Coordinates of C-alpha atoms and ligand atoms in Angstrom, one line a residue:
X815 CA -18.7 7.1 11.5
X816 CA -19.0 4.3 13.7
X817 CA -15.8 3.3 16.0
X818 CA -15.5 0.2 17.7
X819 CA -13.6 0.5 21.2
X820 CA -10.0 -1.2 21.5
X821 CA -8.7 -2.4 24.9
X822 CA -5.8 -0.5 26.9
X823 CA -2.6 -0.4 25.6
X824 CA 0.9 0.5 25.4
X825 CA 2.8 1.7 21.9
X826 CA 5.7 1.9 22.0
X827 CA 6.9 3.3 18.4
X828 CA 11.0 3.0 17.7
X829 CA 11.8 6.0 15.4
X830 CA 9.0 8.2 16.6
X831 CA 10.7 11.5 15.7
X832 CA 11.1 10.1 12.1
X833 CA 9.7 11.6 9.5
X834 CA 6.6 8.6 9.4
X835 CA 6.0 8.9 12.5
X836 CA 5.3 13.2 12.3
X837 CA 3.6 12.5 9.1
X838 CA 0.9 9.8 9.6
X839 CA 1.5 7.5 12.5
X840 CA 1.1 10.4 15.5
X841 CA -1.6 12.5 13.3
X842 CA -3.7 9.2 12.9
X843 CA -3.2 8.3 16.5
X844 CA -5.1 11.6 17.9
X845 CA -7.6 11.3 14.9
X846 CA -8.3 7.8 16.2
X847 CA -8.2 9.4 20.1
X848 CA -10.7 12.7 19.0
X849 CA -13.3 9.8 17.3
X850 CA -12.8 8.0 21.0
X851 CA -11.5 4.7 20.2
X852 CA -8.3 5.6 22.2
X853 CA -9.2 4.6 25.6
X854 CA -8.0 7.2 28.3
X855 CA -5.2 5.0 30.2
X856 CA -3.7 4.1 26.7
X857 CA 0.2 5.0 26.4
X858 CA 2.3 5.7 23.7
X859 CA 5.3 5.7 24.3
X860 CA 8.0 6.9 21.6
X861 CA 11.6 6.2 21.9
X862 CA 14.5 7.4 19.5
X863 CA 18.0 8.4 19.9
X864 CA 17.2 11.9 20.0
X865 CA 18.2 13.7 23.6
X866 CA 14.7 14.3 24.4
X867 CA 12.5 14.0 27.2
X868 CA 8.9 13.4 27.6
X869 CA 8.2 17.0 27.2
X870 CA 10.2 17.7 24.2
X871 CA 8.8 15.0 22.8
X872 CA 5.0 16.5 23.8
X873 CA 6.3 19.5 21.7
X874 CA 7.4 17.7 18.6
X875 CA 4.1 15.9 18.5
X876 CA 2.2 19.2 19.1
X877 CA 3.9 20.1 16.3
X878 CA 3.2 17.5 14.3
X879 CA -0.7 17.6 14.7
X880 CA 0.0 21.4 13.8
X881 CA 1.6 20.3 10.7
X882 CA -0.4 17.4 9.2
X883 CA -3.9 17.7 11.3
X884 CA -7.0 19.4 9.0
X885 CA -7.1 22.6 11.6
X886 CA -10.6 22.5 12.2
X887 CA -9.4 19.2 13.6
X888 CA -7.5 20.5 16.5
X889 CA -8.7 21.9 19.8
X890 CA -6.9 22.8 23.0
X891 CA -8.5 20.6 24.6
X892 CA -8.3 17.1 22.5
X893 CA -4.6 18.1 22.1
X894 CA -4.2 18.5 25.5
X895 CA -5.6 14.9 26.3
X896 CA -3.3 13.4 23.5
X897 CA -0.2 14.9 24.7
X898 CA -0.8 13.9 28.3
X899 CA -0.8 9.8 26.6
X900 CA 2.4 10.3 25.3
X901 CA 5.5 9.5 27.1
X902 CA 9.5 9.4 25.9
X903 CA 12.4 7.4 26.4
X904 CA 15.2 8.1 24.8
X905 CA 17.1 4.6 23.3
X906 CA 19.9 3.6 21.5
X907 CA 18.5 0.5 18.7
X908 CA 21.7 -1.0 18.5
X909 CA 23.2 -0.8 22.0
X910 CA 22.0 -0.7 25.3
X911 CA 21.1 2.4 26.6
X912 CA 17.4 2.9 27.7
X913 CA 16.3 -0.7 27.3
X914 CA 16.4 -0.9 31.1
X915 CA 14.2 2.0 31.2
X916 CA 11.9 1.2 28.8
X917 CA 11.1 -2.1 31.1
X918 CA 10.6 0.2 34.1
X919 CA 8.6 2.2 32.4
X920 CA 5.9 -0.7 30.8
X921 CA 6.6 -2.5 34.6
X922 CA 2.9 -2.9 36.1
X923 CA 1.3 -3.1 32.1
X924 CA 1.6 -6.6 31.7
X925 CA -2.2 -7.2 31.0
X926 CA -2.6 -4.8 28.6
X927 CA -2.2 -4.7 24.8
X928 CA 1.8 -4.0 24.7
X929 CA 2.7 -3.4 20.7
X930 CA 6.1 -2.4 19.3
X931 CA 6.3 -0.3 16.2
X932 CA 9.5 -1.1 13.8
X933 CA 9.6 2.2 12.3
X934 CA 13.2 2.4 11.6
X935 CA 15.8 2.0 9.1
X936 CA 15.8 -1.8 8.1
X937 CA 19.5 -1.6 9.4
X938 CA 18.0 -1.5 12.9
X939 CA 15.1 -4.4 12.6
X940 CA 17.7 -6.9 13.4
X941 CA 19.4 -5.3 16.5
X942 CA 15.7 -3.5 17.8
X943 CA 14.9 -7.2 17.3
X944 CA 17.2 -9.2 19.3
X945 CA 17.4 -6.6 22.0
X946 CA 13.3 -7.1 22.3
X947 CA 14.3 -10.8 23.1
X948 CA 17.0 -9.7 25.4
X949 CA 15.6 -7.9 27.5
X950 CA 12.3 -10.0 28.3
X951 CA 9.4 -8.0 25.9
X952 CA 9.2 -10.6 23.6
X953 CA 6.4 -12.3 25.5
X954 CA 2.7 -13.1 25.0
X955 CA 0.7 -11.4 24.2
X956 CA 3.2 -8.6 22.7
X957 CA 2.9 -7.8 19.2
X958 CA 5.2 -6.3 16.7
X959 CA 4.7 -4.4 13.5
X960 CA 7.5 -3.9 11.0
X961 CA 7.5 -1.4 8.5
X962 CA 8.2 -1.3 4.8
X963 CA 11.3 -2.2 3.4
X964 CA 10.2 -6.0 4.3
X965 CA 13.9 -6.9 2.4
X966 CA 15.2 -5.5 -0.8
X967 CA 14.7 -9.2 -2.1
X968 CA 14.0 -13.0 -1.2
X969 CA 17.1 -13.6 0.7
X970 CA 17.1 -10.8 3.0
X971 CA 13.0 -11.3 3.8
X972 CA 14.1 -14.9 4.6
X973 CA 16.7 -13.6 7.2
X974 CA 14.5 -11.2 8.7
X975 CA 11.1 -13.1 8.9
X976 CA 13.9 -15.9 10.5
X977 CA 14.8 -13.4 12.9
X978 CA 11.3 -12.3 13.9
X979 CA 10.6 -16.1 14.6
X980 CA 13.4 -16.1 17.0
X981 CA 11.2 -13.9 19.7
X982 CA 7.9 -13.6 18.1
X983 CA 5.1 -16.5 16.6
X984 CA 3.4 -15.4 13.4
X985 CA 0.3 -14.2 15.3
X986 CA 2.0 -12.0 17.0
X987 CA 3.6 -10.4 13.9
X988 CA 2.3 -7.4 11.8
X989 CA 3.9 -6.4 8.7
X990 CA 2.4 -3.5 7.2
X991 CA 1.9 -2.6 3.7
X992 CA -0.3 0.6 4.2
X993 CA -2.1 0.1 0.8
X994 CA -4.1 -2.9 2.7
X995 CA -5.7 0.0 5.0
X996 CA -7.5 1.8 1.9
X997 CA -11.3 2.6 2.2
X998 CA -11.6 1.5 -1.4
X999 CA -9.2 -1.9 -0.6
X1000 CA -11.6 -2.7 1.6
X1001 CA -14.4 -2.1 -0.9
X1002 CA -12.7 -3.8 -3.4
X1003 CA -13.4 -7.5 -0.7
X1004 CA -17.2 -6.2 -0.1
X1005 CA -17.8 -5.5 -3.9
X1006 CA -16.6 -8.7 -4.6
X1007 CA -17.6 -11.1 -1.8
X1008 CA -21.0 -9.5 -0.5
X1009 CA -22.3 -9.3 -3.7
X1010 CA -23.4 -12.2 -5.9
X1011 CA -23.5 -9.8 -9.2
X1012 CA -19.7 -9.9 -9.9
X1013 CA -18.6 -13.2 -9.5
X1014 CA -19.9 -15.3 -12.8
X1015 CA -17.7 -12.3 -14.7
X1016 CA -14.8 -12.2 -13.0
X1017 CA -12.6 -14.8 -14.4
X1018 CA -11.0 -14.8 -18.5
X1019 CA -13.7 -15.8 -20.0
X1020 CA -15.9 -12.2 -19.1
X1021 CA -13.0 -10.2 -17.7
X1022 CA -10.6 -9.0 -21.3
X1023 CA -7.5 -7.9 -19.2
X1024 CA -7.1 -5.7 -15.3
X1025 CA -5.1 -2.2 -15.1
X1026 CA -3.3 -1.7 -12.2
X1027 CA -2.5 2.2 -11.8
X1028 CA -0.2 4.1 -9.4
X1029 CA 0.4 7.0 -10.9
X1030 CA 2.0 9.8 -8.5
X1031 CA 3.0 13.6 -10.1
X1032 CA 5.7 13.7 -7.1
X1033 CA 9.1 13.1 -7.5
X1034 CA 11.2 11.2 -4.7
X1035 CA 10.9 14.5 -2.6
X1036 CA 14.0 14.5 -0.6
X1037 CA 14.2 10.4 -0.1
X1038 CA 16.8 10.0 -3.2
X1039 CA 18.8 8.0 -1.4
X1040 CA 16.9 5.1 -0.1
X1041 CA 14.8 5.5 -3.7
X1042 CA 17.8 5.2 -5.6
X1043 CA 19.0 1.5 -3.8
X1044 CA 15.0 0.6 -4.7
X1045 CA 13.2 1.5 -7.0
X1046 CA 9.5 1.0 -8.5
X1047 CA 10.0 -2.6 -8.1
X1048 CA 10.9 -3.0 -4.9
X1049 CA 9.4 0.6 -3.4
X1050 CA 5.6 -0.1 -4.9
X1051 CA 5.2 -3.5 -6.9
X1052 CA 6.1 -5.8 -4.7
X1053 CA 4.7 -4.7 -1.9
X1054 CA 1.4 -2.3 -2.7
X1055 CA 0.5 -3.5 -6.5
X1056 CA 1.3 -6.9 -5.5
X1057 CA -1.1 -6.7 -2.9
X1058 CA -4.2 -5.0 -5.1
X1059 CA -3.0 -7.7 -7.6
X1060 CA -3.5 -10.5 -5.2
X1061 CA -7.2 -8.8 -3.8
X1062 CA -8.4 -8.3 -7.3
X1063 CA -7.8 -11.8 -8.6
X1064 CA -8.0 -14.4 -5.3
X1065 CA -10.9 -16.8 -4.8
X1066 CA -13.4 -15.9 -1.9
X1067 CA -11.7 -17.1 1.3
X1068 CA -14.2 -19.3 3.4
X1069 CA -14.4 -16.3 6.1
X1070 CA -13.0 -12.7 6.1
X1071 CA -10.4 -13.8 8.6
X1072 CA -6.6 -13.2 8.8
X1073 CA -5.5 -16.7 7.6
X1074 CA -7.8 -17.4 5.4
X1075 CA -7.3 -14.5 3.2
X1076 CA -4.0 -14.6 3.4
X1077 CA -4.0 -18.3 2.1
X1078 CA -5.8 -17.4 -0.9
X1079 CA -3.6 -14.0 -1.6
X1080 CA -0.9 -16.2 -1.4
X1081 CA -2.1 -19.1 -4.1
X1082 CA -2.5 -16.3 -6.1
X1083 CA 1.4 -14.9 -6.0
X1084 CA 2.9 -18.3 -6.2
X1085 CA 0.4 -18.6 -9.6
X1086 CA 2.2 -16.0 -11.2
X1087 CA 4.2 -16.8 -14.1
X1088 CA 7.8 -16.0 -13.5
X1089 CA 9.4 -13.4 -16.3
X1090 CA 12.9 -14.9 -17.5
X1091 CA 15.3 -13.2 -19.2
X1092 CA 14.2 -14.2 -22.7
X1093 CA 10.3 -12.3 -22.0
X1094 CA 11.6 -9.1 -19.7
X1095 CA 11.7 -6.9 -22.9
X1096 CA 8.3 -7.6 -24.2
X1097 CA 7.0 -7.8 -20.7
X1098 CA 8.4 -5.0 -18.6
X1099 CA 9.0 -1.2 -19.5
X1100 CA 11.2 0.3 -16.5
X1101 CA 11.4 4.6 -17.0
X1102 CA 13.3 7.8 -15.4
X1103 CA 11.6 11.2 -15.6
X1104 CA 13.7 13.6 -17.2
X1105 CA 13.8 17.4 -16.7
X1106 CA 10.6 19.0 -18.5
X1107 CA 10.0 22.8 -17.3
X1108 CA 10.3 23.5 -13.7
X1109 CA 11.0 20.0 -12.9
X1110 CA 14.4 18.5 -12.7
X1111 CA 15.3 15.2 -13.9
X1112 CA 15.5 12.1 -11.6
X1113 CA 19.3 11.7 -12.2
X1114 CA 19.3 15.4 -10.2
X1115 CA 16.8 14.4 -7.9
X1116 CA 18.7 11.6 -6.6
X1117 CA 21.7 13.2 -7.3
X1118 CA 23.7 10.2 -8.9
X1119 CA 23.6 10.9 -12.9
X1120 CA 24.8 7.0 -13.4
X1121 CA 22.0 5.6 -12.0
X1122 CA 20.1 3.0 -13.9
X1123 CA 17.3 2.6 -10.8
X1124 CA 14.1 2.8 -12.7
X1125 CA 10.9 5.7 -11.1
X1126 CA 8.6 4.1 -13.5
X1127 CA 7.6 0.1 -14.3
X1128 CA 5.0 -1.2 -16.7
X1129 CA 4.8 -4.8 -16.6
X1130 CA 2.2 -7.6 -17.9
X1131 CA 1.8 -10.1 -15.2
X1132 CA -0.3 -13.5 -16.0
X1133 CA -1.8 -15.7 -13.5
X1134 CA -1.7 -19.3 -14.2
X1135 CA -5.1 -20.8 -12.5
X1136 CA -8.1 -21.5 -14.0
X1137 CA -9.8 -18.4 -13.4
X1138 CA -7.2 -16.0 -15.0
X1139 CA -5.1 -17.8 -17.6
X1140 CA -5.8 -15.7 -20.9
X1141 CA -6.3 -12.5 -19.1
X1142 CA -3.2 -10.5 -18.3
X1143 CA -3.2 -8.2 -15.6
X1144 CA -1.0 -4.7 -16.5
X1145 CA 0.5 -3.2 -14.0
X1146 CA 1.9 0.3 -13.6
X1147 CA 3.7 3.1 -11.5
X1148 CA 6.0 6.2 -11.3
X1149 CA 6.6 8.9 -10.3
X1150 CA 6.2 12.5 -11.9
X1151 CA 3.5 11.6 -14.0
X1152 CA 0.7 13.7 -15.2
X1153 CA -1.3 13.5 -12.1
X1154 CA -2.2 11.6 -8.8
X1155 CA -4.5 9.0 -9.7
X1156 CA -4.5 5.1 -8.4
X1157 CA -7.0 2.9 -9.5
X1158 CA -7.4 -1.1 -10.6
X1159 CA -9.7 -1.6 -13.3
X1160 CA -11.3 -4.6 -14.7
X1161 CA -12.3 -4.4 -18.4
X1162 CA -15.0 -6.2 -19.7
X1163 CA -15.0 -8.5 -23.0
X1164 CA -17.0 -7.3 -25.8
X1165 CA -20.4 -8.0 -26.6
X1166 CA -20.1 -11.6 -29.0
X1167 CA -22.0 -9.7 -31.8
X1168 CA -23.0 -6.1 -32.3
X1169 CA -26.5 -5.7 -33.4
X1170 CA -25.3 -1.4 -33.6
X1171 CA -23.2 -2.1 -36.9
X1172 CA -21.2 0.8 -37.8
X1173 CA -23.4 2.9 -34.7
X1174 CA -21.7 0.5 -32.3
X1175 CA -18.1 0.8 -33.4
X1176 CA -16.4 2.9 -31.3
X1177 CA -17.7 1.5 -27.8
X1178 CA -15.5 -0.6 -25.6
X1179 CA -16.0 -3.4 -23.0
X1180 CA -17.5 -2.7 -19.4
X1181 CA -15.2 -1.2 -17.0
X1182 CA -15.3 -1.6 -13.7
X1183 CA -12.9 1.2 -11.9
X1184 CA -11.8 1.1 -8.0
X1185 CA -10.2 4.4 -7.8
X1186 CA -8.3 4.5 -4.4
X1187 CA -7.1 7.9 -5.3
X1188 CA -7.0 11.0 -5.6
X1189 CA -10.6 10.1 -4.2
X1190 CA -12.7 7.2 -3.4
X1191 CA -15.0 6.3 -6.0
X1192 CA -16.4 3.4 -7.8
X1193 CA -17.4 3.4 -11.6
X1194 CA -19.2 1.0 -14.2
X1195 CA -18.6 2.6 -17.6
X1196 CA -21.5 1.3 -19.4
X1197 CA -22.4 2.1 -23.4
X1198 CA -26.2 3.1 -23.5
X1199 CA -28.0 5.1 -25.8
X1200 CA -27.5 8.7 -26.2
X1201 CA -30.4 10.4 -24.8
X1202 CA -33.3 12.0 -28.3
X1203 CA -34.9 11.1 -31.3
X1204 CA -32.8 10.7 -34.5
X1205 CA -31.8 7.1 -34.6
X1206 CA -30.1 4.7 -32.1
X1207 CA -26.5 6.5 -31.5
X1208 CA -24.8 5.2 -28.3
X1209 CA -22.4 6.4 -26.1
X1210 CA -20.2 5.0 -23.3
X1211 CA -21.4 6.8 -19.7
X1212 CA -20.4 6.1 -16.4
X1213 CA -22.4 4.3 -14.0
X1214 CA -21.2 6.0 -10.7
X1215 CA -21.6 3.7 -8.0
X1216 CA -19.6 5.7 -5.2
X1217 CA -21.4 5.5 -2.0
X1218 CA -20.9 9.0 -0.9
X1219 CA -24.4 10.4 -1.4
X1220 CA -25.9 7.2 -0.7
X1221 CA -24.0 7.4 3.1
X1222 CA -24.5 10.8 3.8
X1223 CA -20.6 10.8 3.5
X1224 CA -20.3 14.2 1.5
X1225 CA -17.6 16.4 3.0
X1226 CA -16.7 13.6 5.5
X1227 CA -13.3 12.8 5.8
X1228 CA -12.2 8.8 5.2
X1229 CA -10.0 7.7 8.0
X1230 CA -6.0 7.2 6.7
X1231 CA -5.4 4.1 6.6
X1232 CA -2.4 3.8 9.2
X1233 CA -5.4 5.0 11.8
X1234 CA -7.5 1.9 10.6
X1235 CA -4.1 -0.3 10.8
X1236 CA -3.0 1.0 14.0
X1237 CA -6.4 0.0 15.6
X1238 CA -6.2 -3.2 13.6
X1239 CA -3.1 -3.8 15.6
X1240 CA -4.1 -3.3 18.9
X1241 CA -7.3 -5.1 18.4
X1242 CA -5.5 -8.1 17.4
X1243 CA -6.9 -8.5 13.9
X1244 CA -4.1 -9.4 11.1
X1245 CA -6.2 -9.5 8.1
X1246 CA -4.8 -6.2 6.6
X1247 CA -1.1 -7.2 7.4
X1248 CA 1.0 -9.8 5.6
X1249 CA 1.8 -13.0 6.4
X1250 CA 5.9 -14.1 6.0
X1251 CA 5.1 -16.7 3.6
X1252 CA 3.3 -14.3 1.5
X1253 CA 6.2 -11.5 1.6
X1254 CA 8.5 -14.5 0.2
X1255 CA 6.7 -15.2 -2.3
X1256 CA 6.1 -11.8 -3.6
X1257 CA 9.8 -11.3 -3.7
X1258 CA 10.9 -15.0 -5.3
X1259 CA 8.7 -13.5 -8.4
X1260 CA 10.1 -10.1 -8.0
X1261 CA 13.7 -11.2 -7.7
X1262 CA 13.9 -13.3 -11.1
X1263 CA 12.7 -9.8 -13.2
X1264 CA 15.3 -7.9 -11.1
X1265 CA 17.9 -10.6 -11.8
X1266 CA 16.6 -10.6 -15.6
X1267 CA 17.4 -6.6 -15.7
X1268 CA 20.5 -6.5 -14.9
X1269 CA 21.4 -9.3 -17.0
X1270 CA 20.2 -7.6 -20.1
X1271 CA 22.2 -4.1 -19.2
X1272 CA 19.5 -1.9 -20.9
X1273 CA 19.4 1.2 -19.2
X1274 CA 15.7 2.5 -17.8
X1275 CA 13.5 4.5 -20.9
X1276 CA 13.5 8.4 -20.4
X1277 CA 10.3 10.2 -20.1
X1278 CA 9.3 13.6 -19.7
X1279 CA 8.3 14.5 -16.2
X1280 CA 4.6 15.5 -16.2
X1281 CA 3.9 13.2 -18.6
X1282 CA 2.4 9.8 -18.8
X1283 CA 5.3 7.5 -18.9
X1284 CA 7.7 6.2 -22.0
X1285 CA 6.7 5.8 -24.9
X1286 CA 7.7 1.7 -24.9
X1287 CA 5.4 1.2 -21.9
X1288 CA 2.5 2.2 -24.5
X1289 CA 3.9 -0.3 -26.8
X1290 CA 4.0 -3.1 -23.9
X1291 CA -0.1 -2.9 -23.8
X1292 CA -0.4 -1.7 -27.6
X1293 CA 1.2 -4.9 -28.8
X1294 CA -2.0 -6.6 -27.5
X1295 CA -4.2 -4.5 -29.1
X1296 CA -5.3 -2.7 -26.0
X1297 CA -4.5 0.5 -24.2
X1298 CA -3.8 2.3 -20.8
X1299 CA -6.5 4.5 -19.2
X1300 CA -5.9 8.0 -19.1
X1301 CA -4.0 9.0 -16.2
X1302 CA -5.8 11.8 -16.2
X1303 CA -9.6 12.4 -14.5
Ligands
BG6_275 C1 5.3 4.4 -0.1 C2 6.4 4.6 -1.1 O1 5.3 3.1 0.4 O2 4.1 4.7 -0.8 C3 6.5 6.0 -1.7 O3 7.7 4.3 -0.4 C4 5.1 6.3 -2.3 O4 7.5 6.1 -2.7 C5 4.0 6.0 -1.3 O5 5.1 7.7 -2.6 C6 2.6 6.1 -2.0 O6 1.6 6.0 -1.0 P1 0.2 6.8 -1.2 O7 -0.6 6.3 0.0 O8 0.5 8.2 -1.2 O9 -0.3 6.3 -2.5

């Protein structure tokens, strides 16, 4: 796979002996270093409130790699040329020890790529923040990248895009929503915009209705607390479905260029037709898995048995533009479902007339399907004619359109998409990164269905863990006279 060099830089990642930063953010590093992209005078420099040094620290990351690096992956020698990049300083976010240090220790890196990585409790953005300012980094060309929770609602976004405007301008800003760095995300824009085939069908009067699926068969695996204060809504629709929503049903930007997508990602949120109190129960279907077998309900798992914080959503979201009104785009999540699968799907009218008669019955409208996982693949289901004499019979097939054979990409491994984000970041390209406007938004629409929930006191629907969600959220789609996928392959 091709890589395209980045320029020198310093990292320096708040929170790096978090439980992010061992999982993805250090493993996709050294990936990104073993396919060369890293160049050799590169630092990164992590910094927490752990009493480390840089050597500890060299150990917890060795550890790391050992942990979440494919072992065929990891050599003495590509190890040992990561570690010697890394560097410590041990900091206190929200008082002053180490910030002096940390300024010694960048001193003589001014003309390099200098980025600070937010990966911290959203408690800390503000003082990290303000302490960036104090203490003279907050200066061109520095950039900053702030993790997920962007707020738990409108408000609190406001304050805290308002305080990354205090030390930072907008280009300098990256917030992340790690969805945007999916192979198939990416896809999703060339499929649409490189092709001419798609784009007479994809408005309401070819397109019937779009699925939105993030299913997960996890539960909230030892995060209960931060889960229980969110919840789907906040945890996955604002920020990751939101996203897919917005890539699925924007207008071609002029260019493939930060702003420009990000304009027309945002027409598309602030199109959205807000859910008020009197439509939440016919458009929204919030869940909690209860115990089924070995697994234990989500009232155990996040150990509050009051708790009324919902682990699945279904909810009907309609876009009023030209393009989309009369198409309804249904969105869903949770967790402890059946199985893994996450995939936006965009289903076809039917034919006008069928010429089949009773033969034709059963077939449905063309579906396009951009699974992101559990693997990349693109689909056409297509009805054709089953194969041998005897009369026209058809049958639905699919079309498969995944690019692995075609590539030569068969037992490849796609890059995660924090090591495609990460790059993005030091290369100075925001197009996978949200703008503040566009976070605002997204909550504004979120907030009213929160606000509508807890004015109507209805508790969240049980549903069996393992299973595919409640049974109203079939209901939601039934009513229409459609129906959910399978979450099943
Ligand atoms: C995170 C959520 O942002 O995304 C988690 O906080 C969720 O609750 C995760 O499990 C899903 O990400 P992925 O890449 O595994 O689909």
């Amino acid at each position: 796979m091709k890589t395209i060099p980045v320029p020198d830089f310093d990292l320096v990642v708040f929170g790096a002996t978090g439980d992010l930063s061992k999982r993805k953010l250090i493993p996709a590093l050294y990936y990104r270093m073993i396919a060369g992209q890293i160049p050799p005078g590169s630092r990164i420099i992590g910094s927490s409130r752990r009493e480390m040094d840089k050597n500890s620290f060299r150990l917890f990351a060795k550890q790391a790699l050992e942990e979440f690096v494919k072992p065929d992956k990891l050599n003495s020698k590509h190890l040992q040329s990561f570690l010697e990049i890394l560097d410590f300083v041990r900091m206190d976010a929200s008082g002053d020890v180490g910030w002096k240090q940390l300024a010694e220790t960048l001193e003589g890196s001014r003309d390099r790529v200098r980025a600070f990585y937010l990966s911290i409790s959203p408690g800390l953005f503000g003082p990290v923040l303000e302490r960036l300012v104090k203490y003279g980094f907050a200066i061109e060309p520095t950039r900053v990248v702030v993790e997920k929770p962007f707020g738990r609602d409108f408000a609190s976004a406001q304050a805290l895009n308002r305080q990354l405007s205090n030390g930072f301008r907008e280009s300098q800003i990256y917030r992340i929503d790690h969805y945007l760095g999916k192979e198939t995300v990416q896809n999703l824009m060339a499929l649409r915009f490189a092709n001419s085939l798609f784009e007479p069908l994809w408005n309401s009067r070819h397109v019937d209705h779009v699925q939105i699926t993030v299913a997960e068969d996890i539960g909230v695996e030892g995060r209960g607390e931060y889960y229980d204060q969110s919840g789907a809504m906040r945890d996955m629709v604002q920020n990751h479905l939101m996203q897919l929503l917005c890539l699925t049903a924007m207008e071609p930007p002029n260019m493939f260029e930060a702003d420009a997508v990000r304009d027309e990602k945002l027409k598309v949120i602030k199109a959205l037709e807000p859910i008020t109190p009197e439509d939440i129960a016919a458009h929204t279907v919030r869940g909690q898995y209860r115990a089924n077998g070995e697994a234990q309900s989500y009232f155990d798992d996040v150990g509050n048995s009051d708790s009324r914080t919902e682990c699945y959503l279904a909810l009907k979201a309609e876009i009023a533009n030209w393009r989309w009104s009369g198409t309804p785009f249904y969105l869903r999540t949770g967790k402890r479902l059946r199985s893994r699968l996450t995939e936006i799907v965009v289903i076809f009218k039917d034919t006008p007339h069928s010429i089949f008669g009773e033969k034709g019955s059963n077939l449905h409208g063309n579906a396009l399907v951009m699974r992101l996982q559990p693997d990349e693949a693109i689909t056409l289901q297509m009805n054709i004619k089953d194969p041998g004499p005897g009369g026209m019979r058809l049958r639905e097939v699919s079309l498969d359109m995944s690019f692995k054979d075609q590539l030569n990409l068969d037992g490849a491994e796609m890059p995660d998409a924090y090591e495609r984000l990460l790059m993005d970041v030091i290369r100075g390209d925001q197009t996978l990164f949200m703008r503040g406007d566009e976070v605002e938004a997204a909550w504004k629409w979120a907030d009213s269905i929160l606000q509508a929930w807890s004015k109507s006191g209805h508790p969240p629907r049980q549903y069996d863990a393992g299973s595919s969600g409640p049974e109203d959220a079939m209901m939601l789609i039934h009513r229409d006279g459609r129906r959910w996928r399978d979450i099943q392959l």
